[in-house]
PDB file of C-alpha atoms and ligand atoms in Angstrom:
ATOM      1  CA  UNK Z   1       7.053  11.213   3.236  1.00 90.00           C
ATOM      2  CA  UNK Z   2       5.043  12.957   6.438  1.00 94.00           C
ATOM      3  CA  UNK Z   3       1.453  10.785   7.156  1.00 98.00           C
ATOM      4  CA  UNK Z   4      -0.451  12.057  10.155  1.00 98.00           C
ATOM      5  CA  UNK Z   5      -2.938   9.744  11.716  1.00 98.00           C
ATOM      6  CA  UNK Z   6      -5.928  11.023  14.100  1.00 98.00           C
ATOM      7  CA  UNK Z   7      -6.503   8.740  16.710  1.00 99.00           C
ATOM      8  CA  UNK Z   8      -7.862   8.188  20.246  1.00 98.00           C
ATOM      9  CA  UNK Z   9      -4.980   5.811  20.497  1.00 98.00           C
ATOM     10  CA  UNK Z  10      -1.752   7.080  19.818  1.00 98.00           C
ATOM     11  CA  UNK Z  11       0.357   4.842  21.360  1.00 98.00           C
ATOM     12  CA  UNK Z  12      -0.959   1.842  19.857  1.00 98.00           C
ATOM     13  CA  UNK Z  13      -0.367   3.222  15.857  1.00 98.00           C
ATOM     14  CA  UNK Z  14       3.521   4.218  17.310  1.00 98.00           C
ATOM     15  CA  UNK Z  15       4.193   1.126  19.083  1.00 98.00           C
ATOM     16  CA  UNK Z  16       2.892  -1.325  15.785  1.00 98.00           C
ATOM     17  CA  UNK Z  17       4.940   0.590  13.948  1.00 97.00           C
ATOM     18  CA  UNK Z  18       8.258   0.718  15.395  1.00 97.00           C
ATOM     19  CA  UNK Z  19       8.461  -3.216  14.372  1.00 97.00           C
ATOM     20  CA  UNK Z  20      10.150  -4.857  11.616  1.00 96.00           C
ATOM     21  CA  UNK Z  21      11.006  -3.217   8.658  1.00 95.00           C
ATOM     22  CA  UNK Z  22       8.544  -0.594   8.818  1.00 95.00           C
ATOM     23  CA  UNK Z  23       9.897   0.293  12.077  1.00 97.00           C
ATOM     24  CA  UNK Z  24      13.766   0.615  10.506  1.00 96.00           C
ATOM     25  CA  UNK Z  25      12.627   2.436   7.984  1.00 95.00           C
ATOM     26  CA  UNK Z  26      11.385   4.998  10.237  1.00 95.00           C
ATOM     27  CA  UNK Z  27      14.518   5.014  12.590  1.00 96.00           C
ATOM     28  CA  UNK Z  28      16.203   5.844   9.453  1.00 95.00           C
ATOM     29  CA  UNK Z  29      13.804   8.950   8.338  1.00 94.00           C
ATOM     30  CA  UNK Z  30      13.136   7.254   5.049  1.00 94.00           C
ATOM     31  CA  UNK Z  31       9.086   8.271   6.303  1.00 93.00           C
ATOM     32  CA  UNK Z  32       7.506  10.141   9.232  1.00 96.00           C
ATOM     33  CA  UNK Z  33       4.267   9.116  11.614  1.00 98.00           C
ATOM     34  CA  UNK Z  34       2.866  12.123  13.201  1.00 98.00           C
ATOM     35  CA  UNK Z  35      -0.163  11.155  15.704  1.00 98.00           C
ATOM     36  CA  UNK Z  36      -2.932  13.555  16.867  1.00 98.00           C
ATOM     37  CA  UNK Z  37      -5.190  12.663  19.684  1.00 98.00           C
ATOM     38  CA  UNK Z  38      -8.433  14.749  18.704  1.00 98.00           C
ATOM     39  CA  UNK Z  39      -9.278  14.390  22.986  1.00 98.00           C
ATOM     40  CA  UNK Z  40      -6.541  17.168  23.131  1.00 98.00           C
ATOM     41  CA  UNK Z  41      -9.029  19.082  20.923  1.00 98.00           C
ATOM     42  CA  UNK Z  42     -11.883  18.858  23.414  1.00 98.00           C
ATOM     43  CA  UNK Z  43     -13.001  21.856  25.871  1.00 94.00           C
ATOM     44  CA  UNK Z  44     -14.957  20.136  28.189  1.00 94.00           C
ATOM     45  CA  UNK Z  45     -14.078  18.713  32.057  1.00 96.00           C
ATOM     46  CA  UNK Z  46     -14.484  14.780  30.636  1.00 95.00           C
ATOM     47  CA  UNK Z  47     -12.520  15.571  27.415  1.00 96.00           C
ATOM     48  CA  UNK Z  48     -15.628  13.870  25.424  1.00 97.00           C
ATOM     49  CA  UNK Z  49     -14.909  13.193  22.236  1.00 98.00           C
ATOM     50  CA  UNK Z  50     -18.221  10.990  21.189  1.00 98.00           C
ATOM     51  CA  UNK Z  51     -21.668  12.064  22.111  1.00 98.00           C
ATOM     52  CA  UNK Z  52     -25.446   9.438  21.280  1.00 98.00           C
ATOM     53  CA  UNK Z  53     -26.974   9.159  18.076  1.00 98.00           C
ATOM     54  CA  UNK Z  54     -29.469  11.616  16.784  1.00 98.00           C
ATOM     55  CA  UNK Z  55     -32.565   8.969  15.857  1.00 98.00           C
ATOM     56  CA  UNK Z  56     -31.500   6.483  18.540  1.00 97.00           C
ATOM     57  CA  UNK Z  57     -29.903   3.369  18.165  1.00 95.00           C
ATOM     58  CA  UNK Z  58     -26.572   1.889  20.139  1.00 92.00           C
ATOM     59  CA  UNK Z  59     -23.308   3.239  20.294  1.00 95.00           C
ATOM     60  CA  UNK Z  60     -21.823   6.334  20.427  1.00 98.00           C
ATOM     61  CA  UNK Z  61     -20.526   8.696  17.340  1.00 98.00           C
ATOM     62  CA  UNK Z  62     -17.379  10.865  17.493  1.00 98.00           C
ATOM     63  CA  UNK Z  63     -18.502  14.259  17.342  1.00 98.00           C
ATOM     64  CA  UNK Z  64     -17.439  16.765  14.948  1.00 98.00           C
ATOM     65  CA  UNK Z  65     -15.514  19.603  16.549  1.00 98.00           C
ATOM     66  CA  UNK Z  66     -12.348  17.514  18.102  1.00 98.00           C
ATOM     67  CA  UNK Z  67     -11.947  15.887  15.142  1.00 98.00           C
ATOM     68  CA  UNK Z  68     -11.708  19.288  12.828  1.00 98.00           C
ATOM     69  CA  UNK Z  69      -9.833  21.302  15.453  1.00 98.00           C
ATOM     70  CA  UNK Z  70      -7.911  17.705  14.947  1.00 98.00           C
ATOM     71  CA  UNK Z  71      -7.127  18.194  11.848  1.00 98.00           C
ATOM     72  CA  UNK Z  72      -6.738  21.925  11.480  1.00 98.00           C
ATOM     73  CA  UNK Z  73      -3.977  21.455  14.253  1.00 98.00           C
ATOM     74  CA  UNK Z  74      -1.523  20.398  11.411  1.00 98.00           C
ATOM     75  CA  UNK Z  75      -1.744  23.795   9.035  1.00 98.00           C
ATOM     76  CA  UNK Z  76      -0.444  22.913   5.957  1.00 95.00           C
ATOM     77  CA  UNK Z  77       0.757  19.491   6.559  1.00 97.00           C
ATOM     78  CA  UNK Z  78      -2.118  17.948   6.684  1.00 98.00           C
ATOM     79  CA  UNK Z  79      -2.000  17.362   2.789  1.00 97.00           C
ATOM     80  CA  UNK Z  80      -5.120  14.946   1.970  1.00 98.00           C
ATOM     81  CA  UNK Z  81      -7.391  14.398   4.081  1.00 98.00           C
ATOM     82  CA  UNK Z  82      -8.340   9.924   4.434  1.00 98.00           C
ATOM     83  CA  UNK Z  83     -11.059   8.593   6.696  1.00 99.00           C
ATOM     84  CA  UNK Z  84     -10.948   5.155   7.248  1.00 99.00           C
ATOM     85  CA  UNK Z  85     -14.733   3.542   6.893  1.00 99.00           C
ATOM     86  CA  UNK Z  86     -16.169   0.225   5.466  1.00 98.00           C
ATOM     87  CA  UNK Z  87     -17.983   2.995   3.080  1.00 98.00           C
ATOM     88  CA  UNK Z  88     -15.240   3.622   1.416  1.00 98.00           C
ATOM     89  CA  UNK Z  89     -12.617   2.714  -1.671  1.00 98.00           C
ATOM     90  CA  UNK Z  90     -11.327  -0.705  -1.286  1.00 98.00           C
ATOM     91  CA  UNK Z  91      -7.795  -0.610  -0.486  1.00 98.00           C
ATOM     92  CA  UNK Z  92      -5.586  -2.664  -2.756  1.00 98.00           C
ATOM     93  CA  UNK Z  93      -2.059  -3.351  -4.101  1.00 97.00           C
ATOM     94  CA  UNK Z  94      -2.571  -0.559  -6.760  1.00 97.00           C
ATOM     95  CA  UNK Z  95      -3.725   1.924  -4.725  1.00 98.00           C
ATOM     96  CA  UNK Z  96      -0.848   1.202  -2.400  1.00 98.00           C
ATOM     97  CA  UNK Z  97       1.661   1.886  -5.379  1.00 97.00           C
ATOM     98  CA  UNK Z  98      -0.352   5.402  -6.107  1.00 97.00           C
ATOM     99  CA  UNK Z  99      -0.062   6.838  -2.570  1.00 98.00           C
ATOM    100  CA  UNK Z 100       3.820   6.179  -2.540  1.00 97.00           C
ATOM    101  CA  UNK Z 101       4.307   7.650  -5.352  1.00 96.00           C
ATOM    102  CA  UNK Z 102       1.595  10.609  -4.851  1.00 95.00           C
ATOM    103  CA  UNK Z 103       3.055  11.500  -1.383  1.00 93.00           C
ATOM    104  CA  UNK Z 104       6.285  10.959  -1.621  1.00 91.00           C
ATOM    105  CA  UNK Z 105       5.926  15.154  -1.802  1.00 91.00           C
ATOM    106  CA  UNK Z 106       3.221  15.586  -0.211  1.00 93.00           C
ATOM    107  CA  UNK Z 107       1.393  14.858   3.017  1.00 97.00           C
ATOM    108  CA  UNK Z 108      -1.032  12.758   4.074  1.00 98.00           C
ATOM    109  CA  UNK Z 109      -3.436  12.848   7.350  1.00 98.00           C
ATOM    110  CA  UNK Z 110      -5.685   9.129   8.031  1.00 98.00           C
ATOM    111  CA  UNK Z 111      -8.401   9.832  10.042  1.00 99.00           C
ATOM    112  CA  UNK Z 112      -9.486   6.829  12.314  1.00 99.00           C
ATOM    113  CA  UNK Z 113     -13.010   6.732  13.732  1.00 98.00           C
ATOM    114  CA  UNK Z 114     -13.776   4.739  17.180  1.00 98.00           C
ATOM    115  CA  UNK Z 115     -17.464   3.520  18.422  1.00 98.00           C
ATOM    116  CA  UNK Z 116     -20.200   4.109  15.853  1.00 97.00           C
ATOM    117  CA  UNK Z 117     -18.365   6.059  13.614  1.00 98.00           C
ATOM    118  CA  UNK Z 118     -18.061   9.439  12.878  1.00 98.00           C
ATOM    119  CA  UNK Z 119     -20.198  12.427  12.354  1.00 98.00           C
ATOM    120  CA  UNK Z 120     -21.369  13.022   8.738  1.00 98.00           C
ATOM    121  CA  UNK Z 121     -20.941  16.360   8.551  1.00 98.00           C
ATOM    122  CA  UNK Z 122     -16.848  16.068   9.684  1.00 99.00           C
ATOM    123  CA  UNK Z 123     -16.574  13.615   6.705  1.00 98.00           C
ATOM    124  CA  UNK Z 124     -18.942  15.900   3.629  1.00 98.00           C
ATOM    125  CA  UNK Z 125     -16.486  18.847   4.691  1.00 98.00           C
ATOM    126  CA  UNK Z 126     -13.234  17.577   6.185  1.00 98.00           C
ATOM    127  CA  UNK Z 127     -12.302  14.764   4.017  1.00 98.00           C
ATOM    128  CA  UNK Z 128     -11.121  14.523   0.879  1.00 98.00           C
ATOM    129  CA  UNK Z 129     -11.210  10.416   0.458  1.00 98.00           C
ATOM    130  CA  UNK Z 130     -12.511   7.299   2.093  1.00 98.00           C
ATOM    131  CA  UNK Z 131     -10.701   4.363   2.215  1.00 99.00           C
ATOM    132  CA  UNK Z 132     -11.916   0.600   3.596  1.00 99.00           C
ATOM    133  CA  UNK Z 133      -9.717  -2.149   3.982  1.00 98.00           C
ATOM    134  CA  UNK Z 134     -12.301  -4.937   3.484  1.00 98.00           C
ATOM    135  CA  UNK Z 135     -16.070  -5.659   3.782  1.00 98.00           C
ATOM    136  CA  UNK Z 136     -16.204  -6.183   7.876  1.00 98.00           C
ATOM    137  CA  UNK Z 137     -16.221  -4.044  10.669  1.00 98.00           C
ATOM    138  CA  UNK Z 138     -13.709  -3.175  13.182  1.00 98.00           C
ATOM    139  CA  UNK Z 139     -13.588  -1.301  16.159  1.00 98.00           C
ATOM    140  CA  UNK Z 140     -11.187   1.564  14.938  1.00 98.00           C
ATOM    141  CA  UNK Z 141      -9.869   3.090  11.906  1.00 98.00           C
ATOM    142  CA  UNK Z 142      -6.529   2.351  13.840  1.00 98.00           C
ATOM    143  CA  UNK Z 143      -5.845  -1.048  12.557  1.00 98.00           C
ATOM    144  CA  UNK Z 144      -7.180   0.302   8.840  1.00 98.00           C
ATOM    145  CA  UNK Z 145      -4.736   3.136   8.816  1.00 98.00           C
ATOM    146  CA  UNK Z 146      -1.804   0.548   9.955  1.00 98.00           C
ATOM    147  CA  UNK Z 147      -2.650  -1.643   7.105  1.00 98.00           C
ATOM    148  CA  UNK Z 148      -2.423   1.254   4.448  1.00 98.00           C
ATOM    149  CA  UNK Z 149       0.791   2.542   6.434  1.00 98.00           C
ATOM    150  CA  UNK Z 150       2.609  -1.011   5.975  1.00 98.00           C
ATOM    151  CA  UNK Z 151       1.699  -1.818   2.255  1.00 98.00           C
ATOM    152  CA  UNK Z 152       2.154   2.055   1.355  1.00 97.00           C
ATOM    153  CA  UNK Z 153       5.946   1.995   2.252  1.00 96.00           C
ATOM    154  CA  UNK Z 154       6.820  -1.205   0.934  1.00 95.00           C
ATOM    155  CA  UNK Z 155       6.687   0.895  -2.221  1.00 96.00           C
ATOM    156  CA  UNK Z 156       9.139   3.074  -0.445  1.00 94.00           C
ATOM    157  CA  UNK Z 157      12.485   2.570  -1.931  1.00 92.00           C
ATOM    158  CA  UNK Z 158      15.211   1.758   0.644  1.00 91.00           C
ATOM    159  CA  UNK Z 159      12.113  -0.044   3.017  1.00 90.00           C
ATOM    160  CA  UNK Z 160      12.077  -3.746   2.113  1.00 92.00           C
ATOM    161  CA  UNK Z 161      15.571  -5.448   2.530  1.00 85.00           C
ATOM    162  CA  UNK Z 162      15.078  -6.361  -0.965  1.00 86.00           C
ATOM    163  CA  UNK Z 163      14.006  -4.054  -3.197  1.00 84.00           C
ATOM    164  CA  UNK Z 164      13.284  -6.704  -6.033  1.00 88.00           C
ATOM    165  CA  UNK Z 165      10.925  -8.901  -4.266  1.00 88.00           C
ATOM    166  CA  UNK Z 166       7.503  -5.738  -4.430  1.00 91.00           C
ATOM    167  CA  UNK Z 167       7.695  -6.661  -7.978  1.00 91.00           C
ATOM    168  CA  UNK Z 168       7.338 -10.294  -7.419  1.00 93.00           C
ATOM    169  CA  UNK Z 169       5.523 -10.783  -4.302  1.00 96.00           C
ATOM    170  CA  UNK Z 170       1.708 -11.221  -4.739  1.00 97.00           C
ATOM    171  CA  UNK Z 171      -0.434  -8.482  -6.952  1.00 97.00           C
ATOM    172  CA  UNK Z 172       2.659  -7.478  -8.498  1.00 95.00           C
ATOM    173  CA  UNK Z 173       1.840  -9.005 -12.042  1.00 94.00           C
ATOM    174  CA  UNK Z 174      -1.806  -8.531 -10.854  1.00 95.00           C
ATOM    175  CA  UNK Z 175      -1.784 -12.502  -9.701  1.00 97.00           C
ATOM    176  CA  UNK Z 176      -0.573 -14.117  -6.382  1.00 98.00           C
ATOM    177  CA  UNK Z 177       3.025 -14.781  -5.938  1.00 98.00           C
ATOM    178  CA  UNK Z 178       4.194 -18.499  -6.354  1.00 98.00           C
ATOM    179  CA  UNK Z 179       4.229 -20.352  -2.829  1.00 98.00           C
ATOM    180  CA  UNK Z 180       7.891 -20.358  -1.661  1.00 98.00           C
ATOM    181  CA  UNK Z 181       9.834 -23.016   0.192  1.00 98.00           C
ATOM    182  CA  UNK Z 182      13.605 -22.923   2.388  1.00 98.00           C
ATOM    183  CA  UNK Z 183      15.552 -25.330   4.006  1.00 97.00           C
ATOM    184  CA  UNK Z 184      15.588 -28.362   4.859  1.00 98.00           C
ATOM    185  CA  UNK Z 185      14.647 -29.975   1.348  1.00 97.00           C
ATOM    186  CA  UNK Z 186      12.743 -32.745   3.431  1.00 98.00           C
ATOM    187  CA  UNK Z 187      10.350 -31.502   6.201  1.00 98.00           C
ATOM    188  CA  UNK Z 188       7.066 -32.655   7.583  1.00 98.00           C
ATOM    189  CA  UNK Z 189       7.160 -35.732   4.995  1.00 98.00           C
ATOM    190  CA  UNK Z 190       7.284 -33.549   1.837  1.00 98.00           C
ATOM    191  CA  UNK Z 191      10.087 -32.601  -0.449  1.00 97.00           C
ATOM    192  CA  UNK Z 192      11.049 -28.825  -2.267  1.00 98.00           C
ATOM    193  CA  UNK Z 193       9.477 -29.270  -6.260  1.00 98.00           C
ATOM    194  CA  UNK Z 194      13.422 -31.093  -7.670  1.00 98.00           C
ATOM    195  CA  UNK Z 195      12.979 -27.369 -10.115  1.00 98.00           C
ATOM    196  CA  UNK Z 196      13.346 -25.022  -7.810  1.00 98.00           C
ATOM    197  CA  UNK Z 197      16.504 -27.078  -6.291  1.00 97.00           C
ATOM    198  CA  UNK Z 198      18.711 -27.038  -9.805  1.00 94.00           C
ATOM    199  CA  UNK Z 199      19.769 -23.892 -10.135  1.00 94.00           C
ATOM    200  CA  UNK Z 200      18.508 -23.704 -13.635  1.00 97.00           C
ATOM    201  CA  UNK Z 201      16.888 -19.927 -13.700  1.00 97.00           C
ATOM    202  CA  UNK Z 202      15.042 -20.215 -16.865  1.00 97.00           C
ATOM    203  CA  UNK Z 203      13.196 -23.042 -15.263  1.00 97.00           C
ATOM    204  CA  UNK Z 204      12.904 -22.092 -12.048  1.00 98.00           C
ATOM    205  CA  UNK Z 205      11.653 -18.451 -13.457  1.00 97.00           C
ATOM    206  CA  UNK Z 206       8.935 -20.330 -16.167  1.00 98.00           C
ATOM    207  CA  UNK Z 207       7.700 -22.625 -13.250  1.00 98.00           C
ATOM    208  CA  UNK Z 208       6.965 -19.991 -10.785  1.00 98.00           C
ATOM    209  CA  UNK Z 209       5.047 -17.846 -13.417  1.00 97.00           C
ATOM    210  CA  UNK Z 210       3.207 -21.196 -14.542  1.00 98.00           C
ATOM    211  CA  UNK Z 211       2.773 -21.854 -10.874  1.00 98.00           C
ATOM    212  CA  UNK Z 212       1.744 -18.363  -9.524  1.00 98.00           C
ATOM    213  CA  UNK Z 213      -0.924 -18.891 -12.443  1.00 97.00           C
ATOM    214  CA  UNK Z 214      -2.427 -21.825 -11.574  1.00 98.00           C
ATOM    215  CA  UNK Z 215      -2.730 -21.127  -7.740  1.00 98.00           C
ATOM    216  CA  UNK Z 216      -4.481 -17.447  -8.921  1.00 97.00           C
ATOM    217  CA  UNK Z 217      -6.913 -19.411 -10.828  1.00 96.00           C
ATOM    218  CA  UNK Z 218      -7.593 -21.810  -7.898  1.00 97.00           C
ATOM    219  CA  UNK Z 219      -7.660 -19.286  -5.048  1.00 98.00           C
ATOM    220  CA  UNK Z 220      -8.572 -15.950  -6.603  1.00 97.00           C
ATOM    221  CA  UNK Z 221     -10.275 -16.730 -10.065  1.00 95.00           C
ATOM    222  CA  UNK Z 222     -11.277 -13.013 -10.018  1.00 95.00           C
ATOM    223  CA  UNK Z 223      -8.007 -11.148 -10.218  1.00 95.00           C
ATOM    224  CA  UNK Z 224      -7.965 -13.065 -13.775  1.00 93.00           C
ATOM    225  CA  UNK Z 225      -8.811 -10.640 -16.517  1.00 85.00           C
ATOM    226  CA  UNK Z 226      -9.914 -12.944 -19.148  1.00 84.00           C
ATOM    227  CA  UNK Z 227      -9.580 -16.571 -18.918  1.00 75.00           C
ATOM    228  CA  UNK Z 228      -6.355 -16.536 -21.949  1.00 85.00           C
ATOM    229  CA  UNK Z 229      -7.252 -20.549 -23.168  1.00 89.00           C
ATOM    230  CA  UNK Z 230      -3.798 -20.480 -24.929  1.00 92.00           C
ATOM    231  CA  UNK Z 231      -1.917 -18.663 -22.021  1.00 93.00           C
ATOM    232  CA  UNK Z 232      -3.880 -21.411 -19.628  1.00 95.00           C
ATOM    233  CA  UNK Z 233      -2.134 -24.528 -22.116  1.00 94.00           C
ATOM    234  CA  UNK Z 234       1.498 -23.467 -21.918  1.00 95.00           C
ATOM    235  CA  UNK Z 235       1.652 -23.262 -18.420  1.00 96.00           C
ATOM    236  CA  UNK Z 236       0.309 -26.465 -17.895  1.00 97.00           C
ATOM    237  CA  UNK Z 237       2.700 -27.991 -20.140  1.00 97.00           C
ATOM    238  CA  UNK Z 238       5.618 -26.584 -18.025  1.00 97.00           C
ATOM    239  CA  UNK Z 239       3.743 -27.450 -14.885  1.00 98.00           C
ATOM    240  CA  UNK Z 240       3.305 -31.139 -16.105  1.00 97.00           C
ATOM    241  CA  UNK Z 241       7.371 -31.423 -16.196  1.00 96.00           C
ATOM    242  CA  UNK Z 242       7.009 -31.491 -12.323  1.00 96.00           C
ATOM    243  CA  UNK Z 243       5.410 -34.528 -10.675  1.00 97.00           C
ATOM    244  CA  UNK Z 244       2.134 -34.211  -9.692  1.00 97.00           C
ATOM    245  CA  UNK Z 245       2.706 -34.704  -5.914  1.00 97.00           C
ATOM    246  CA  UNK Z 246       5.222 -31.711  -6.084  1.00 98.00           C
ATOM    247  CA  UNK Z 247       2.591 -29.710  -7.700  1.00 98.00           C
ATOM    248  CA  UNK Z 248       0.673 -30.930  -4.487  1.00 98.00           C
ATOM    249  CA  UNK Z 249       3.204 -29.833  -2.297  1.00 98.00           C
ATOM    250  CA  UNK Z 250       3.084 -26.545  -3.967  1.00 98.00           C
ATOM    251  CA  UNK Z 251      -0.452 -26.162  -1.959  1.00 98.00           C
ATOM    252  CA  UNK Z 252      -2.463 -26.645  -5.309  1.00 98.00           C
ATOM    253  CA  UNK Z 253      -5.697 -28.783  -4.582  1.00 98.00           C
ATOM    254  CA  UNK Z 254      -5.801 -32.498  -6.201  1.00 98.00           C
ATOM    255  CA  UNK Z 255      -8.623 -30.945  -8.230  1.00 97.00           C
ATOM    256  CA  UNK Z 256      -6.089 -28.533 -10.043  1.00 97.00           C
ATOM    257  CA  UNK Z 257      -3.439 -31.169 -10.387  1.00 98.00           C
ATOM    258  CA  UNK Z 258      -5.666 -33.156 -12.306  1.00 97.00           C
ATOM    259  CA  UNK Z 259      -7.136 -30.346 -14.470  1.00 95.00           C
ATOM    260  CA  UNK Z 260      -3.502 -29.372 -15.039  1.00 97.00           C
ATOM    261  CA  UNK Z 261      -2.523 -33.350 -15.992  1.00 95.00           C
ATOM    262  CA  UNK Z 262      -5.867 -33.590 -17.923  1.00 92.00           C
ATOM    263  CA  UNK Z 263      -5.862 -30.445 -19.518  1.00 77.00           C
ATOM    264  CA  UNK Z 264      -3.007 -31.661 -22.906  1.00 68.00           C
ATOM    265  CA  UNK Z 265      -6.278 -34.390 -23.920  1.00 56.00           C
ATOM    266  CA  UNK Z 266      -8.402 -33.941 -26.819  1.00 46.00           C
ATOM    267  CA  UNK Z 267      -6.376 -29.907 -27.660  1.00 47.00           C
TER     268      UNK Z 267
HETATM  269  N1  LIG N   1     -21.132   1.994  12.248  1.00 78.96           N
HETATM  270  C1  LIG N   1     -20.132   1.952  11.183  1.00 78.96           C
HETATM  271  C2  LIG N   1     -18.871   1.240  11.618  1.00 78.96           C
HETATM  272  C3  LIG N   1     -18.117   1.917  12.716  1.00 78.96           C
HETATM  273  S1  LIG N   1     -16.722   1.016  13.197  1.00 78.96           S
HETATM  274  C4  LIG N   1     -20.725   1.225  10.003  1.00 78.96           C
HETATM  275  O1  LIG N   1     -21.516   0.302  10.216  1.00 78.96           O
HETATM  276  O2  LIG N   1     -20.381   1.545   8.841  1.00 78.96           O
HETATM  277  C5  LIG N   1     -15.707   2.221  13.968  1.00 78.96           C
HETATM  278  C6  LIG N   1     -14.589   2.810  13.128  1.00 78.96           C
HETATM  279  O3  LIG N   1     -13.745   1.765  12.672  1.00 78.96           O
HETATM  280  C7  LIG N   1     -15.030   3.548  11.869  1.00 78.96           C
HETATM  281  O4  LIG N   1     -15.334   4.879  12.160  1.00 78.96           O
HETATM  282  C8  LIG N   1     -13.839   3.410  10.959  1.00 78.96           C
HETATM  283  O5  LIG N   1     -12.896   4.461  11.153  1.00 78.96           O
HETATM  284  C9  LIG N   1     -13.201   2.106  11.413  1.00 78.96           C
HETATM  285  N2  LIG N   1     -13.476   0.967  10.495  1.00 78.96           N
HETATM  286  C10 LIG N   1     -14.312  -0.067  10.724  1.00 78.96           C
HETATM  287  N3  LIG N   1     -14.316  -0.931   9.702  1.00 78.96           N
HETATM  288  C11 LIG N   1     -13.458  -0.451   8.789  1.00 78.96           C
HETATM  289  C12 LIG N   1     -13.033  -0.899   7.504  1.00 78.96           C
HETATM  290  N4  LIG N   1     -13.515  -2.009   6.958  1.00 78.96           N
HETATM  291  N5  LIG N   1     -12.130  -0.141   6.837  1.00 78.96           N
HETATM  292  C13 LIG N   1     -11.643   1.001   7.360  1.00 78.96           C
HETATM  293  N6  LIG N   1     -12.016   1.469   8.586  1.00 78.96           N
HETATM  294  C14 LIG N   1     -12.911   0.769   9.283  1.00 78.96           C
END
């Protein structure tokens, strides 16, 4: 896999991702970064890549040409064409799954706008998709395009140490993953849920599921598809075999606890 990334700050996308495992996986070609620097695309004495607004207003807007010549720099492996813009597609776990597999074969260039933003007309005719990574504002595409980068190759096979944990870790089952706990079994005056210490697998597997349930439905109600009454029931009765201050410990609010404890009355 080959992504390009157009950006006024090279060094800064290289150097974030030479860390951790992203940063192994590169050293072992499992995927390529290629930067561009559209101020290498600019003909003037100041190399000016942003000009003032037409209409007014604060801030400056990258202009057009650098950012084409840019892009036409790579040929043919630019591949697809993403800028990186609060207007567009939210980025998610799902479409991080699509893009590995989609260009595994095939390239992909991020575009990454600075200031204001970028010039309309670079976007109607030079981009084939716009991607946000959440409903604020930075500074830069930069830290946008990084974010894709990271949760694209997770889905990268031979990236994450191990390869089973992108199918549990959060979104995988379309709800967050169950919280997690390591040594010591005491620490900071709370103890590891006595399940997850047996060794029993069947358990430990039905109370993370129950669990991973029941902290969706607290924190992120909306990544429920339907509210499944009878799903809802059996996990609570696996969820009441653990004490309720474990289920505490497990970061659920008292509120849940008790809904969980409460919810066997009058069914
Ligand atoms: N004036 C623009 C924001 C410009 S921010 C507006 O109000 O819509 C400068 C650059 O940061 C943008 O060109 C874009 O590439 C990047 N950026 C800012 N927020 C982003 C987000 N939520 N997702 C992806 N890129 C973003």
């Amino acid at each position: 896999m080959r992504i390009n990334v157009i950006t006024l700050f090279p060094d800064a996308v290289s150097d974030f991702l030479s860390w951790g495992v992203v940063g192994q996986a590169m050293k072992h070609k499992i995927f390529q970064v290629n930067t561009v620097n559209p101020r290498d695309f600019t003909e003037d004495v100041h190399k000016s890549v942003d000009d003032r607004p037409y209409g007014g207003g604060d801030g400056m807007i990258m202009r057009a040409e650098p950012l084409k010549k840019a892009v036409d720099s790579l040929g043919e492996y630019a591949g697809t064409r993403v800028y990186l813009s609060p207007h567009g597609e939210l980025w998610n776990d799902g479409l991080a799954r699509e893009f590995a597999c989609q260009f595994k074969t095939s390239n992909l260039t991020l575009i990454c706008g600075r200031y204001g933003g970028v010039d309309q007309r670079f976007i109607n005719s030079e981009v084939d998709r716009v991607v946000s990574v959440g409903d604020y504002v930075l500074s830069g595409g930069e830290i946008a395009a990084l974010a894709m980068i990271d949760s694209i190759a997770r889905f990268l096979p031979g990236v994450l140490g191990n390869e089973k944990s992108k199918e549990t870790d959060s979104f995988a089952n379309g709800l967050l993953e169950a919280p997690q706990f390591t040594r010591p079994p005491t620490v900071l005056g709370q103890n590891v849920p006595t399940v997850l210490r047996g060794g029993d697998h069947k358990s430990i597997d039905a109370f993370r599921a129950a669990l991973g349930l029941a902290v969706s439905r607290e924190r992120r109600p909306d990544l429920l598809a339907s509210d499944d009454d009878r799903l809802w029931r059996e996990m609570c009765e696996i969820l009441r075999t653990v004490p309720a201050e474990e289920l505490r410990t497990c970061g659920l609010s008292a509120e849940s606890v008790n809904s969980i404890y409460s919810s066997s009355k009058g069914l």
